[in-house]
Coordinates of C-alpha atoms in Angstrom, one line a residue:
X17 CA -38.4 1.7 -40.9
X18 CA -40.6 -0.3 -38.7
X19 CA -40.6 0.4 -35.1
X20 CA -40.7 -2.4 -32.4
X21 CA -42.0 -1.9 -28.9
X22 CA -40.1 -3.7 -26.1
X23 CA -41.0 -7.3 -26.2
X24 CA -41.1 -8.5 -22.7
X25 CA -41.4 -12.3 -23.5
X26 CA -38.1 -12.0 -25.6
X27 CA -36.5 -9.9 -22.9
X28 CA -37.4 -12.7 -20.2
X29 CA -36.2 -15.3 -22.7
X30 CA -32.7 -13.4 -23.0
X31 CA -32.6 -13.1 -19.2
X32 CA -33.1 -16.8 -18.8
X33 CA -30.5 -17.5 -21.3
X34 CA -27.8 -15.5 -19.6
X35 CA -28.7 -17.0 -16.1
X36 CA -28.2 -20.5 -17.8
X37 CA -24.8 -19.4 -19.3
X38 CA -23.7 -18.1 -15.9
X39 CA -24.9 -21.1 -14.0
X40 CA -23.4 -23.4 -16.8
X41 CA -19.9 -21.9 -15.9
X42 CA -20.5 -22.6 -12.4
X43 CA -21.3 -26.4 -13.2
X44 CA -24.6 -25.5 -11.4
X45 CA -27.4 -27.6 -13.1
X46 CA -30.2 -26.2 -11.0
X47 CA -32.3 -25.2 -14.0
X48 CA -31.8 -28.1 -16.3
X49 CA -35.0 -29.6 -15.4
X50 CA -33.9 -32.7 -13.8
X51 CA -31.2 -33.1 -16.8
X52 CA -33.8 -32.9 -19.4
X53 CA -32.6 -29.8 -20.9
X54 CA -28.8 -29.5 -20.6
X55 CA -27.7 -26.0 -20.8
X56 CA -25.0 -26.8 -23.4
X57 CA -27.6 -28.3 -25.8
X58 CA -29.1 -25.0 -26.6
X59 CA -28.5 -22.0 -24.4
X60 CA -25.9 -20.2 -26.7
X61 CA -28.5 -20.3 -29.4
X62 CA -31.0 -18.4 -27.2
X63 CA -29.2 -15.1 -28.1
X64 CA -29.0 -16.0 -31.7
X65 CA -32.8 -16.6 -31.8
X66 CA -33.5 -13.4 -30.1
X67 CA -31.0 -11.3 -32.4
X68 CA -32.8 -13.0 -35.4
X69 CA -36.2 -12.2 -34.0
X70 CA -35.4 -8.5 -34.1
X71 CA -33.6 -8.5 -37.4
X72 CA -35.4 -5.8 -39.8
X73 CA -35.5 -7.0 -43.3
X74 CA -35.0 -3.3 -44.5
X75 CA -31.6 -3.5 -43.1
X76 CA -30.4 -5.1 -46.3
X77 CA -31.1 -1.9 -48.1
X78 CA -28.9 0.2 -45.7
X79 CA -25.9 -2.3 -45.1
X80 CA -23.3 0.3 -44.4
X81 CA -25.4 2.1 -41.7
X82 CA -26.6 -1.2 -40.2
X83 CA -22.9 -2.6 -39.9
X84 CA -21.7 0.6 -38.5
X85 CA -24.5 0.5 -35.9
X86 CA -23.5 -3.0 -35.0
X87 CA -20.0 -1.8 -34.6
X88 CA -20.9 0.9 -32.1
X89 CA -23.3 -1.4 -30.2
X90 CA -21.3 -4.8 -30.3
X91 CA -17.6 -4.2 -31.2
X92 CA -16.7 -1.0 -29.7
X93 CA -17.7 -1.9 -26.0
X94 CA -16.2 -5.2 -26.7
X95 CA -13.0 -3.7 -27.4
X96 CA -13.0 -1.3 -24.7
X97 CA -13.6 -4.1 -22.2
X98 CA -11.2 -6.3 -23.9
X99 CA -8.4 -3.6 -23.2
X100 CA -9.7 -3.2 -19.7
X101 CA -9.3 -6.9 -19.0
X102 CA -5.9 -7.1 -20.9
X103 CA -4.6 -4.6 -18.4
X104 CA -6.1 -6.4 -15.5
X105 CA -4.7 -9.8 -16.5
X106 CA -1.1 -8.2 -17.3
X107 CA -1.1 -6.5 -13.8
X108 CA -2.2 -9.7 -11.9
X109 CA 0.6 -11.7 -13.8
X110 CA 2.9 -9.5 -11.8
X111 CA 1.5 -10.4 -8.6
X112 CA 1.6 -14.2 -9.1
X113 CA -1.6 -15.0 -11.2
X114 CA -1.1 -17.1 -14.5
X115 CA -4.5 -16.6 -15.7
X116 CA -4.8 -15.3 -19.3
X117 CA -2.3 -13.9 -21.7
X118 CA -0.5 -10.4 -21.7
X119 CA -1.6 -7.5 -23.8
X120 CA -0.4 -7.6 -27.2
X121 CA -1.6 -6.7 -30.6
X122 CA -2.9 -10.3 -31.2
X123 CA -4.8 -10.5 -27.9
X124 CA -6.4 -7.1 -28.4
X125 CA -7.3 -7.4 -32.1
X126 CA -7.2 -10.7 -33.5
X127 CA -7.8 -13.1 -30.6
X128 CA -11.2 -11.9 -30.2
X129 CA -12.1 -13.4 -33.6
X130 CA -10.0 -16.6 -33.1
X131 CA -11.6 -17.9 -29.9
X132 CA -12.0 -14.9 -27.7
X133 CA -10.3 -16.5 -24.6
X134 CA -7.4 -14.4 -24.5
X135 CA -7.6 -12.7 -21.0
X136 CA -10.0 -15.4 -19.6
X137 CA -11.8 -12.9 -17.1
X138 CA -14.3 -12.0 -19.8
X139 CA -14.1 -15.3 -21.9
X140 CA -17.9 -15.6 -22.4
X141 CA -18.0 -12.5 -24.4
X142 CA -16.3 -14.7 -27.1
X143 CA -20.1 -14.6 -28.4
X144 CA -19.9 -10.9 -29.3
X145 CA -17.4 -10.9 -32.2
X146 CA -19.1 -14.1 -33.5
X147 CA -22.6 -12.5 -33.3
X148 CA -21.3 -9.5 -35.2
X149 CA -19.8 -11.6 -38.0
X150 CA -23.1 -13.7 -38.3
X151 CA -25.2 -10.3 -38.4
X152 CA -22.8 -9.2 -41.3
X153 CA -23.0 -12.3 -43.1
X154 CA -26.7 -12.4 -42.8
X155 CA -27.4 -9.0 -44.1
X156 CA -24.9 -9.4 -46.9
X157 CA -26.4 -12.8 -47.9
X158 CA -29.9 -11.3 -47.7
X159 CA -29.0 -8.5 -50.1
X160 CA -27.7 -11.0 -52.5
X161 CA -30.8 -13.3 -52.3
X162 CA -33.1 -10.2 -52.7
X163 CA -31.2 -9.4 -56.0
X164 CA -31.6 -13.2 -57.1
X165 CA -35.5 -12.6 -56.1
X166 CA -35.3 -15.4 -53.4
X167 CA -37.5 -14.2 -50.6
X168 CA -38.9 -17.5 -49.1
X169 CA -37.8 -17.6 -45.5
X170 CA -38.4 -21.3 -45.3
X171 CA -36.0 -21.9 -48.2
X172 CA -33.3 -19.5 -46.5
X173 CA -33.7 -21.4 -43.3
X174 CA -33.3 -24.9 -45.1
X175 CA -30.3 -23.4 -46.8
X176 CA -28.6 -22.2 -43.5
X177 CA -29.7 -25.5 -41.9
X178 CA -28.0 -27.6 -44.5
X179 CA -24.7 -25.5 -44.2
X180 CA -24.9 -25.9 -40.4
X181 CA -25.5 -29.6 -40.5
X182 CA -22.5 -29.9 -43.0
X183 CA -20.4 -28.0 -40.6
X184 CA -21.2 -30.2 -37.7
X185 CA -20.5 -33.3 -39.9
X186 CA -17.1 -32.0 -40.8
X187 CA -16.4 -31.0 -37.1
X188 CA -17.2 -34.5 -36.2
X189 CA -14.6 -35.7 -38.7
X190 CA -12.0 -33.5 -37.1
X191 CA -12.0 -31.0 -40.1
X192 CA -13.1 -27.8 -38.1
X193 CA -10.0 -26.7 -36.3
X194 CA -7.5 -23.8 -36.2
X195 CA -8.6 -20.9 -38.3
X196 CA -11.4 -23.2 -39.8
X197 CA -13.4 -22.5 -36.5
X198 CA -13.9 -18.9 -37.5
X199 CA -16.3 -19.7 -40.6
X200 CA -17.3 -23.1 -38.6
X201 CA -19.0 -21.0 -35.8
X202 CA -20.6 -18.7 -38.2
X203 CA -22.0 -21.5 -40.3
X204 CA -23.0 -23.7 -37.3
X205 CA -24.9 -20.8 -35.5
X206 CA -26.4 -19.2 -38.7
X207 CA -29.6 -21.6 -38.5
X208 CA -30.3 -20.3 -34.9
X209 CA -30.4 -16.7 -36.1
X210 CA -32.7 -17.7 -38.9
X211 CA -34.9 -19.5 -36.4
X212 CA -35.6 -16.2 -34.6
X213 CA -36.7 -14.2 -37.8
X214 CA -38.5 -17.2 -39.2
X215 CA -40.5 -17.5 -35.7
X216 CA -41.4 -13.9 -35.9
X217 CA -42.5 -13.8 -39.5
X218 CA -44.0 -17.1 -40.2
X219 CA -44.7 -19.0 -36.9
X220 CA -45.5 -16.7 -33.9
X221 CA -49.1 -16.1 -35.1
X222 CA -49.6 -20.0 -34.8
X223 CA -48.2 -20.3 -31.5
X224 CA -51.3 -20.4 -29.5
X225 CA -51.4 -23.9 -28.1
X226 CA -52.4 -23.9 -24.4
X227 CA -49.5 -24.1 -22.0
X228 CA -50.3 -27.5 -20.5
X229 CA -50.4 -29.3 -23.9
X230 CA -47.5 -27.3 -25.4
X231 CA -45.2 -28.2 -22.5
X232 CA -46.1 -31.8 -22.4
X233 CA -45.3 -31.9 -26.2
X234 CA -42.1 -30.3 -26.1
X235 CA -41.0 -32.1 -23.0
X236 CA -42.0 -35.3 -24.4
X237 CA -40.1 -34.8 -27.5
X238 CA -37.1 -34.0 -25.4
X239 CA -37.5 -37.0 -23.2
X240 CA -37.6 -39.1 -26.4
X241 CA -34.5 -37.5 -27.7
X242 CA -32.7 -37.9 -24.3
X243 CA -33.6 -41.6 -24.0
X244 CA -32.4 -42.3 -27.5
X245 CA -29.3 -40.1 -27.6
X246 CA -26.2 -40.3 -25.2
X247 CA -25.1 -36.9 -24.0
X248 CA -26.8 -33.9 -25.6
X249 CA -24.4 -31.2 -24.7
X250 CA -21.9 -29.7 -27.2
X251 CA -19.6 -26.8 -27.4
X252 CA -20.6 -23.8 -29.6
X253 CA -17.6 -21.9 -29.1
X254 CA -15.2 -24.7 -30.3
X255 CA -17.8 -26.2 -32.5
X256 CA -17.0 -29.6 -31.0
X257 CA -18.3 -32.4 -28.8
X258 CA -21.3 -33.7 -30.9
X259 CA -22.0 -37.1 -29.6
X260 CA -25.2 -37.7 -31.5
X261 CA -24.3 -36.8 -35.3
X262 CA -25.0 -33.5 -37.1
X263 CA -28.9 -33.2 -36.9
X264 CA -29.6 -33.8 -32.9
X265 CA -27.8 -30.5 -31.9
X266 CA -30.3 -28.5 -34.0
X267 CA -33.4 -30.6 -32.6
X268 CA -32.2 -29.8 -29.1
X269 CA -31.7 -26.3 -29.9
X270 CA -35.4 -26.1 -31.2
X271 CA -36.8 -27.9 -28.1
X272 CA -34.8 -26.0 -25.7
X273 CA -35.6 -22.8 -27.0
X274 CA -39.3 -23.8 -27.5
X275 CA -39.5 -24.9 -23.9
X276 CA -37.9 -21.7 -22.3
X277 CA -39.8 -19.4 -24.7
X278 CA -43.1 -20.6 -23.5
X279 CA -41.9 -20.3 -19.9
X280 CA -41.0 -16.6 -20.7
X281 CA -44.6 -16.2 -21.8
X282 CA -45.9 -17.5 -18.6
X283 CA -43.6 -15.5 -16.6
X284 CA -44.5 -12.3 -18.4
X285 CA -47.7 -12.4 -16.4
X286 CA -46.1 -12.3 -13.2
X287 CA -45.4 -8.6 -12.2
X288 CA -42.6 -8.8 -9.9
X289 CA -40.6 -11.7 -11.4
X290 CA -41.2 -10.5 -15.0
X291 CA -40.0 -7.0 -14.0
X292 CA -36.7 -8.4 -12.4
X293 CA -36.0 -10.6 -15.4
X294 CA -36.8 -7.8 -17.9
X295 CA -34.1 -5.7 -16.1
X296 CA -31.6 -8.7 -16.5
X297 CA -32.7 -8.9 -20.3
X298 CA -32.0 -5.4 -21.0
X299 CA -28.4 -6.1 -19.6
X300 CA -27.4 -9.5 -21.1
X301 CA -24.3 -7.8 -22.7
X302 CA -23.1 -6.7 -19.3
X303 CA -23.9 -10.0 -17.7
X304 CA -22.1 -12.0 -20.4
X305 CA -19.0 -9.6 -20.3
X306 CA -18.5 -9.4 -16.7
X307 CA -19.9 -12.6 -14.6
X308 CA -16.4 -14.4 -14.7
X309 CA -15.1 -11.4 -13.3
X310 CA -17.8 -11.1 -10.7
X311 CA -16.9 -14.8 -9.7
X312 CA -13.3 -14.0 -9.4
X313 CA -14.3 -11.1 -7.0
X314 CA -16.1 -13.8 -4.9
X315 CA -13.3 -16.0 -4.9
X316 CA -11.0 -13.1 -3.8
X317 CA -13.2 -12.3 -0.9
X318 CA -13.0 -15.9 0.2
X319 CA -9.2 -15.7 -0.4
X320 CA -8.8 -12.8 2.0
X321 CA -10.8 -14.6 4.6
X322 CA -8.4 -17.6 4.2
X323 CA -5.3 -15.5 4.6
X324 CA -6.7 -13.3 7.3
X325 CA -8.6 -15.6 9.5
X326 CA -8.9 -19.3 10.5
X327 CA -11.8 -19.7 8.4
X328 CA -11.7 -21.2 4.7
X329 CA -8.7 -23.2 5.6
X330 CA -9.3 -25.6 2.9
X331 CA -9.2 -22.7 0.2
X332 CA -6.9 -23.8 -2.7
X333 CA -4.6 -20.7 -3.4
X334 CA -2.8 -22.4 -6.2
X335 CA -5.9 -23.2 -8.1
X336 CA -7.1 -19.6 -7.5
X337 CA -4.1 -18.2 -9.0
X338 CA -3.9 -20.3 -12.1
X339 CA -7.4 -21.6 -13.0
X340 CA -10.3 -19.1 -14.0
X341 CA -12.7 -22.0 -13.7
X342 CA -11.9 -22.8 -10.1
X343 CA -14.9 -22.4 -7.8
X344 CA -14.4 -22.5 -3.9
X345 CA -17.4 -23.8 -2.0
X346 CA -17.4 -22.9 1.5
X347 CA -17.9 -26.0 3.6
X348 CA -18.0 -28.0 0.3
X349 CA -21.9 -27.2 -0.2
X350 CA -23.2 -26.8 -3.7
X351 CA -25.8 -24.4 -2.3
X352 CA -23.0 -21.8 -1.9
X353 CA -22.8 -21.5 -5.7
X354 CA -25.9 -19.3 -5.2
X355 CA -23.3 -16.7 -3.9
X356 CA -21.5 -16.9 -7.1
X357 CA -24.7 -16.7 -9.3
X358 CA -26.2 -13.9 -7.6
X359 CA -22.8 -12.0 -7.7
X360 CA -22.5 -13.1 -11.4
X361 CA -25.7 -11.2 -12.1
X362 CA -25.6 -8.4 -9.7
X363 CA -22.2 -7.0 -10.0
X364 CA -22.7 -6.8 -13.9
X365 CA -25.9 -5.0 -13.5
X366 CA -24.2 -2.6 -11.2
X367 CA -21.3 -2.1 -13.7
X368 CA -23.9 -1.4 -16.4
X369 CA -25.8 1.1 -14.1
X370 CA -22.5 2.8 -13.5
X371 CA -21.8 3.0 -17.1
X372 CA -25.3 4.6 -17.9
X373 CA -24.9 7.0 -15.1
X374 CA -21.4 8.1 -16.4
X375 CA -22.9 8.4 -19.8
X376 CA -25.6 10.7 -18.7
X377 CA -23.4 12.8 -16.6
X378 CA -21.0 13.2 -19.9
X379 CA -24.1 14.5 -21.7
X380 CA -25.0 16.8 -19.1
X381 CA -21.6 18.4 -19.3
X382 CA -22.0 18.6 -23.0

């Protein structure tokens, strides 16, 4: 088995991706480069790209152990936290909150694969079961292709891309709905996974263009797409909102990842900033799982100020109790979204560190 050292560039790219996800859930467009790179035109695919980059071809020869490993690293922590947030949502229902569903067999075990928005306090983690299914389909497909002696990565990418484009075309026609969204998500996102693997195997060694010309080229292409197309954002989770046909979404995925991949390479050589982003990049799972809950804690803090003091008088209690995406801005200023964003990154990192400390403590006792 080949061993891979930590790739700082990809860690930083992962960190940027999760920051964009958190900012997107705040409606905070601070990092979209003046609207040139809308988050929802590529940011989910960053994680597919990174996952594909680190896929090991020999995994197809050990499918059972590979899938068991993915169950332990992806699904097991997901279902533990799904139970915790299910308990939280159920308890909060008893004190007036109406956010999320109650605990049931469906919300604990089936809903994660059928949308992933069952308890809402961790809804961005819908991506985890989808990523597991993509990894499973990919390794099984590669096993079949190897038996057929098909090993051309460009051909595999072309096949995935055709299926993805067909899925978007069907989605635009209103045919990807209900349970069809489960295979729809997989087929739509598979090209992103293959992009990462293809980049590592075939393209990375040629990625040597100097930063200036590279960024001008990517931004120029993106500007052209933006001028010619109306609305680049789409919904990866619901496989919907494709405003420009079935091909443009994949073009914006490529340009968005290409832009931030080079920014990641530049940041890699800035010691302090790269160190902080690498730390975030190591904990994207935690940030994905907990940043909405962190936003909720910030809102709860403002709610307490509202009921205990004359401050925050305009706080909307009804929205707080019923709408997970409600964001209270003190004084109505957009700048206060930084409070949420910092909490959305910092609190999950704290939770991740507490988990690691608890794990080490258990190991010592054993």
